[in-house]
CSV table of C-alpha atoms in Angstrom, one decimal:
chain,number,residue,atom,x,y,z
A,1,UNK,CA,105.4,99.3,64.1
A,2,UNK,CA,108.1,99.0,61.4
A,3,UNK,CA,106.5,96.2,59.5
A,4,UNK,CA,109.6,93.9,59.7
A,5,UNK,CA,109.4,90.3,60.8
A,6,UNK,CA,110.1,89.6,64.4
A,7,UNK,CA,113.3,87.9,65.5
A,8,UNK,CA,112.9,84.4,67.0
A,9,UNK,CA,113.4,85.9,70.5
A,10,UNK,CA,111.1,88.9,70.0
A,11,UNK,CA,107.4,88.9,71.0
A,12,UNK,CA,104.7,91.3,69.8
A,13,UNK,CA,107.1,94.2,69.0
A,14,UNK,CA,110.7,94.2,67.8
A,15,UNK,CA,113.5,95.5,70.0
A,16,UNK,CA,114.1,98.6,67.8
A,17,UNK,CA,110.5,99.7,67.9
A,18,UNK,CA,110.2,99.0,71.6
A,19,UNK,CA,113.2,101.2,72.3
A,20,UNK,CA,111.6,104.0,70.3
A,21,UNK,CA,108.4,104.1,72.3
A,22,UNK,CA,107.4,107.3,74.1
A,23,UNK,CA,107.9,106.2,77.7
A,24,UNK,CA,106.7,108.5,80.4
A,25,UNK,CA,109.6,107.6,82.7
A,26,UNK,CA,107.4,107.9,85.8
A,27,UNK,CA,108.7,104.4,86.8
A,28,UNK,CA,106.7,104.3,90.1
A,29,UNK,CA,107.9,107.7,91.3
A,30,UNK,CA,105.9,108.7,94.4
A,31,UNK,CA,103.7,111.9,94.2
A,32,UNK,CA,104.1,112.0,90.4
A,33,UNK,CA,101.7,114.3,88.4
A,34,UNK,CA,99.3,111.4,87.7
A,35,UNK,CA,99.0,110.6,91.4
A,36,UNK,CA,98.5,114.3,92.3
A,37,UNK,CA,95.7,114.5,89.7
A,38,UNK,CA,93.9,111.7,91.5
A,39,UNK,CA,94.2,113.2,95.0
A,40,UNK,CA,90.8,114.4,96.3
A,41,UNK,CA,88.9,112.3,93.7
A,42,UNK,CA,89.7,108.8,95.1
A,43,UNK,CA,91.6,107.2,98.0
A,44,UNK,CA,94.6,106.6,95.7
A,45,UNK,CA,97.9,105.2,97.0
A,46,UNK,CA,99.9,105.0,93.7
A,47,UNK,CA,99.4,105.7,90.0
A,48,UNK,CA,101.6,105.0,87.0
A,49,UNK,CA,101.4,105.3,83.3
A,50,UNK,CA,103.9,103.4,81.1
A,51,UNK,CA,103.7,105.3,77.7
A,52,UNK,CA,102.5,108.5,76.2
A,53,UNK,CA,99.7,108.0,73.7
A,54,UNK,CA,100.6,110.0,70.6
A,55,UNK,CA,97.9,109.6,67.9
A,56,UNK,CA,100.0,111.2,65.1
A,57,UNK,CA,102.9,108.7,65.5
A,58,UNK,CA,103.6,105.0,64.8
A,59,UNK,CA,103.8,104.5,68.5
A,60,UNK,CA,99.9,104.5,68.6
A,61,UNK,CA,99.9,101.2,66.6
A,62,UNK,CA,100.2,98.8,69.6
A,63,UNK,CA,97.2,100.5,71.2
A,64,UNK,CA,95.1,100.2,68.1
A,65,UNK,CA,96.1,96.6,67.5
A,66,UNK,CA,95.3,95.7,71.1
A,67,UNK,CA,91.9,97.4,71.1
A,68,UNK,CA,90.7,96.9,67.5
A,69,UNK,CA,92.8,94.3,65.6
A,70,UNK,CA,92.3,91.1,67.7
A,71,UNK,CA,95.8,91.2,69.3
A,72,UNK,CA,95.3,90.2,73.0
A,73,UNK,CA,98.9,89.1,73.1
A,74,UNK,CA,100.0,92.7,72.9
A,75,UNK,CA,98.1,93.4,76.1
A,76,UNK,CA,99.8,90.5,78.0
A,77,UNK,CA,103.2,91.5,76.6
A,78,UNK,CA,102.9,95.2,77.7
A,79,UNK,CA,101.3,94.1,81.0
A,80,UNK,CA,104.5,92.2,81.7
A,81,UNK,CA,106.6,95.1,80.7
A,82,UNK,CA,104.7,97.5,82.9
A,83,UNK,CA,105.1,95.2,85.9
A,84,UNK,CA,108.7,94.5,85.2
A,85,UNK,CA,109.5,98.2,85.2
A,86,UNK,CA,107.9,98.6,88.7
A,87,UNK,CA,108.9,95.3,90.2
A,88,UNK,CA,112.0,96.7,92.0
A,89,UNK,CA,109.9,99.6,93.5
A,90,UNK,CA,107.4,99.5,96.3
A,91,UNK,CA,104.5,100.1,93.8
A,92,UNK,CA,103.0,96.6,94.3
A,93,UNK,CA,103.9,96.1,98.0
A,94,UNK,CA,100.5,96.4,99.6
A,95,UNK,CA,98.1,95.6,96.7
A,96,UNK,CA,95.7,92.7,97.3
A,97,UNK,CA,93.9,92.4,94.0
A,98,UNK,CA,94.1,93.5,90.4
A,99,UNK,CA,90.8,94.6,88.8
A,100,UNK,CA,90.8,95.4,85.1
A,101,UNK,CA,88.2,98.0,84.1
A,102,UNK,CA,85.3,96.0,82.7
A,103,UNK,CA,83.9,96.2,79.2
A,104,UNK,CA,80.2,96.2,78.5
A,105,UNK,CA,78.8,92.7,77.5
A,106,UNK,CA,78.0,93.7,73.9
A,107,UNK,CA,81.5,95.1,73.3
A,108,UNK,CA,83.1,92.0,75.0
A,109,UNK,CA,81.1,89.7,72.7
A,110,UNK,CA,82.2,91.7,69.6
A,111,UNK,CA,85.9,92.0,70.6
A,112,UNK,CA,86.1,88.6,72.3
A,113,UNK,CA,88.4,89.9,75.0
A,114,UNK,CA,88.8,92.9,77.3
A,115,UNK,CA,92.0,94.7,76.5
A,116,UNK,CA,92.3,95.8,80.2
A,117,UNK,CA,92.1,92.1,81.3
A,118,UNK,CA,94.9,91.2,78.9
A,119,UNK,CA,97.1,93.9,80.4
A,120,UNK,CA,96.1,92.7,83.9
A,121,UNK,CA,97.1,89.1,83.0
A,122,UNK,CA,100.6,90.3,82.1
A,123,UNK,CA,101.0,92.2,85.3
A,124,UNK,CA,99.8,89.3,87.3
A,125,UNK,CA,102.2,86.9,85.6
A,126,UNK,CA,105.1,89.1,86.9
A,127,UNK,CA,104.0,90.0,90.4
A,128,UNK,CA,101.7,87.1,91.3
A,129,UNK,CA,98.7,89.3,92.5
A,130,UNK,CA,95.4,87.7,91.7
A,131,UNK,CA,93.0,89.2,89.2
A,132,UNK,CA,89.4,89.6,90.3
A,133,UNK,CA,86.9,90.3,87.5
A,134,UNK,CA,84.0,89.4,89.7
A,135,UNK,CA,84.4,92.5,91.9
A,136,UNK,CA,82.8,95.0,89.5
A,137,UNK,CA,80.7,94.7,86.4
A,138,UNK,CA,79.8,97.2,83.6
A,139,UNK,CA,76.1,97.4,83.5
A,140,UNK,CA,75.6,100.0,80.7
A,141,UNK,CA,77.1,100.1,77.2
A,142,UNK,CA,77.8,103.8,77.1
A,143,UNK,CA,78.8,105.6,73.9
A,144,UNK,CA,82.5,106.0,72.9
A,145,UNK,CA,84.3,108.8,74.7
A,146,UNK,CA,86.7,109.7,72.0
A,147,UNK,CA,85.2,112.9,70.9
A,148,UNK,CA,83.6,114.0,74.3
A,149,UNK,CA,84.7,116.9,76.5
A,150,UNK,CA,85.8,116.3,80.1
A,151,UNK,CA,82.3,117.2,81.4
A,152,UNK,CA,80.6,115.0,78.8
A,153,UNK,CA,83.0,112.1,79.7
A,154,UNK,CA,82.0,112.3,83.4
A,155,UNK,CA,78.3,112.3,82.6
A,156,UNK,CA,78.8,109.5,80.1
A,157,UNK,CA,80.2,107.1,82.7
A,158,UNK,CA,78.0,108.0,85.6
A,159,UNK,CA,76.5,104.9,87.2
A,160,UNK,CA,77.7,102.5,84.5
A,161,UNK,CA,79.5,100.2,87.0
A,162,UNK,CA,78.1,97.9,89.7
A,163,UNK,CA,80.1,96.4,92.5
A,164,UNK,CA,79.5,92.9,93.7
A,165,UNK,CA,79.8,93.9,97.4
A,166,UNK,CA,79.7,90.4,98.8
A,167,UNK,CA,82.9,89.5,97.0
A,168,UNK,CA,85.1,92.4,98.1
A,169,UNK,CA,86.9,92.2,101.5
A,170,UNK,CA,86.7,95.5,103.5
A,171,UNK,CA,90.0,97.3,103.6
A,172,UNK,CA,91.2,95.9,100.2
A,173,UNK,CA,93.9,97.7,98.2
A,174,UNK,CA,92.8,97.3,94.6
A,175,UNK,CA,95.0,97.9,91.5
A,176,UNK,CA,92.8,99.2,88.7
A,177,UNK,CA,94.2,98.5,85.2
A,178,UNK,CA,93.2,100.2,82.0
A,179,UNK,CA,94.6,100.9,78.6
A,180,UNK,CA,94.5,104.7,78.3
A,181,UNK,CA,94.0,107.4,80.9
A,182,UNK,CA,92.6,110.7,79.4
A,183,UNK,CA,90.5,112.5,82.0
A,184,UNK,CA,90.2,109.6,84.4
A,185,UNK,CA,86.4,109.6,84.1
A,186,UNK,CA,86.1,105.9,83.4
A,187,UNK,CA,88.6,104.8,86.0
A,188,UNK,CA,87.1,107.0,88.7
A,189,UNK,CA,83.6,105.8,87.9
A,190,UNK,CA,84.8,102.2,88.2
A,191,UNK,CA,86.4,103.0,91.6
A,192,UNK,CA,83.4,104.8,92.9
A,193,UNK,CA,81.4,101.6,92.4
A,194,UNK,CA,83.3,100.4,95.5
A,195,UNK,CA,82.0,103.3,97.7
A,196,UNK,CA,79.9,100.9,99.8
A,197,UNK,CA,82.9,98.8,100.9
A,198,UNK,CA,84.6,100.1,104.0
A,199,UNK,CA,88.2,101.3,103.8
A,200,UNK,CA,88.9,100.3,100.2
A,201,UNK,CA,91.8,102.1,98.6
A,202,UNK,CA,93.2,102.1,95.0
A,203,UNK,CA,96.3,102.2,92.9
A,204,UNK,CA,96.1,102.8,89.1
A,205,UNK,CA,98.2,101.4,86.3
A,206,UNK,CA,97.6,102.3,82.7
A,207,UNK,CA,99.4,101.5,79.5
A,208,UNK,CA,99.1,105.0,78.1
A,209,UNK,CA,98.3,108.5,79.1
A,210,UNK,CA,96.7,110.9,76.5
A,211,UNK,CA,97.8,114.4,75.8
A,212,UNK,CA,94.2,115.3,76.4
A,213,UNK,CA,94.8,114.8,80.1
A,214,UNK,CA,94.3,118.2,81.7
A,215,UNK,CA,97.4,118.1,83.9
A,216,UNK,CA,99.7,116.4,81.4
A,217,UNK,CA,101.9,119.3,80.5
A,218,UNK,CA,101.3,121.4,83.6
A,219,UNK,CA,102.6,118.9,86.1
A,220,UNK,CA,105.3,116.9,84.5
A,221,UNK,CA,108.5,118.7,83.4
A,222,UNK,CA,110.0,115.5,82.1
A,223,UNK,CA,107.5,115.2,79.2
A,224,UNK,CA,108.3,116.8,75.8
A,225,UNK,CA,106.0,119.0,73.7
A,226,UNK,CA,103.8,116.6,71.8
A,227,UNK,CA,100.7,117.5,69.8
A,228,UNK,CA,97.5,117.5,71.8
A,229,UNK,CA,95.1,115.0,70.1
A,230,UNK,CA,92.2,112.7,71.1
A,231,UNK,CA,92.8,109.3,72.5
A,232,UNK,CA,91.3,106.0,71.5
């Protein structure tokens, strides 16, 4: 973020820049505003966001580098940081599998990696929960959601995921991992691909939450007054 060289013991981001990041401070708190937003939409056990995504600040740079500048190492690094923050809570206690939200094949070929998978790798390295990319596939390369309204986002992701039902054990508790949570449309569409599997439940872990999220300011008194702006 600052442009300086990393110290020999630093990885992906320097200590000073890391300490200046806009953390949500949710830290696995039960019944937090993100969990409450998911109630009634999915059988969600837990939900956590590590950072606030603020487009007008330098803190957006790790997100951009991860998604567009061929830096999968940033995903692994922040996946480890997210998991380390929650390791001493009960957030991971009943989770069976980690499922990164899939990319469409054409985007995966162009980017050469799925940023959500890189985050999941970092999480798995800390907590030892297996990653299962075979559980669900993205079957449609939908248009970017950056400039879409909430209603348009929901329509844009409708039916774009397919679950490999023979691979998913009934009763599984699945951790869905993604880079940014805005309205939840993509995550919810991914989760609904599992609707045919009996008694599946979910937890959600995302690197960033956008100010576009409709409950962002209404439900979390800890968060300061940042400028509302589109996410990635």
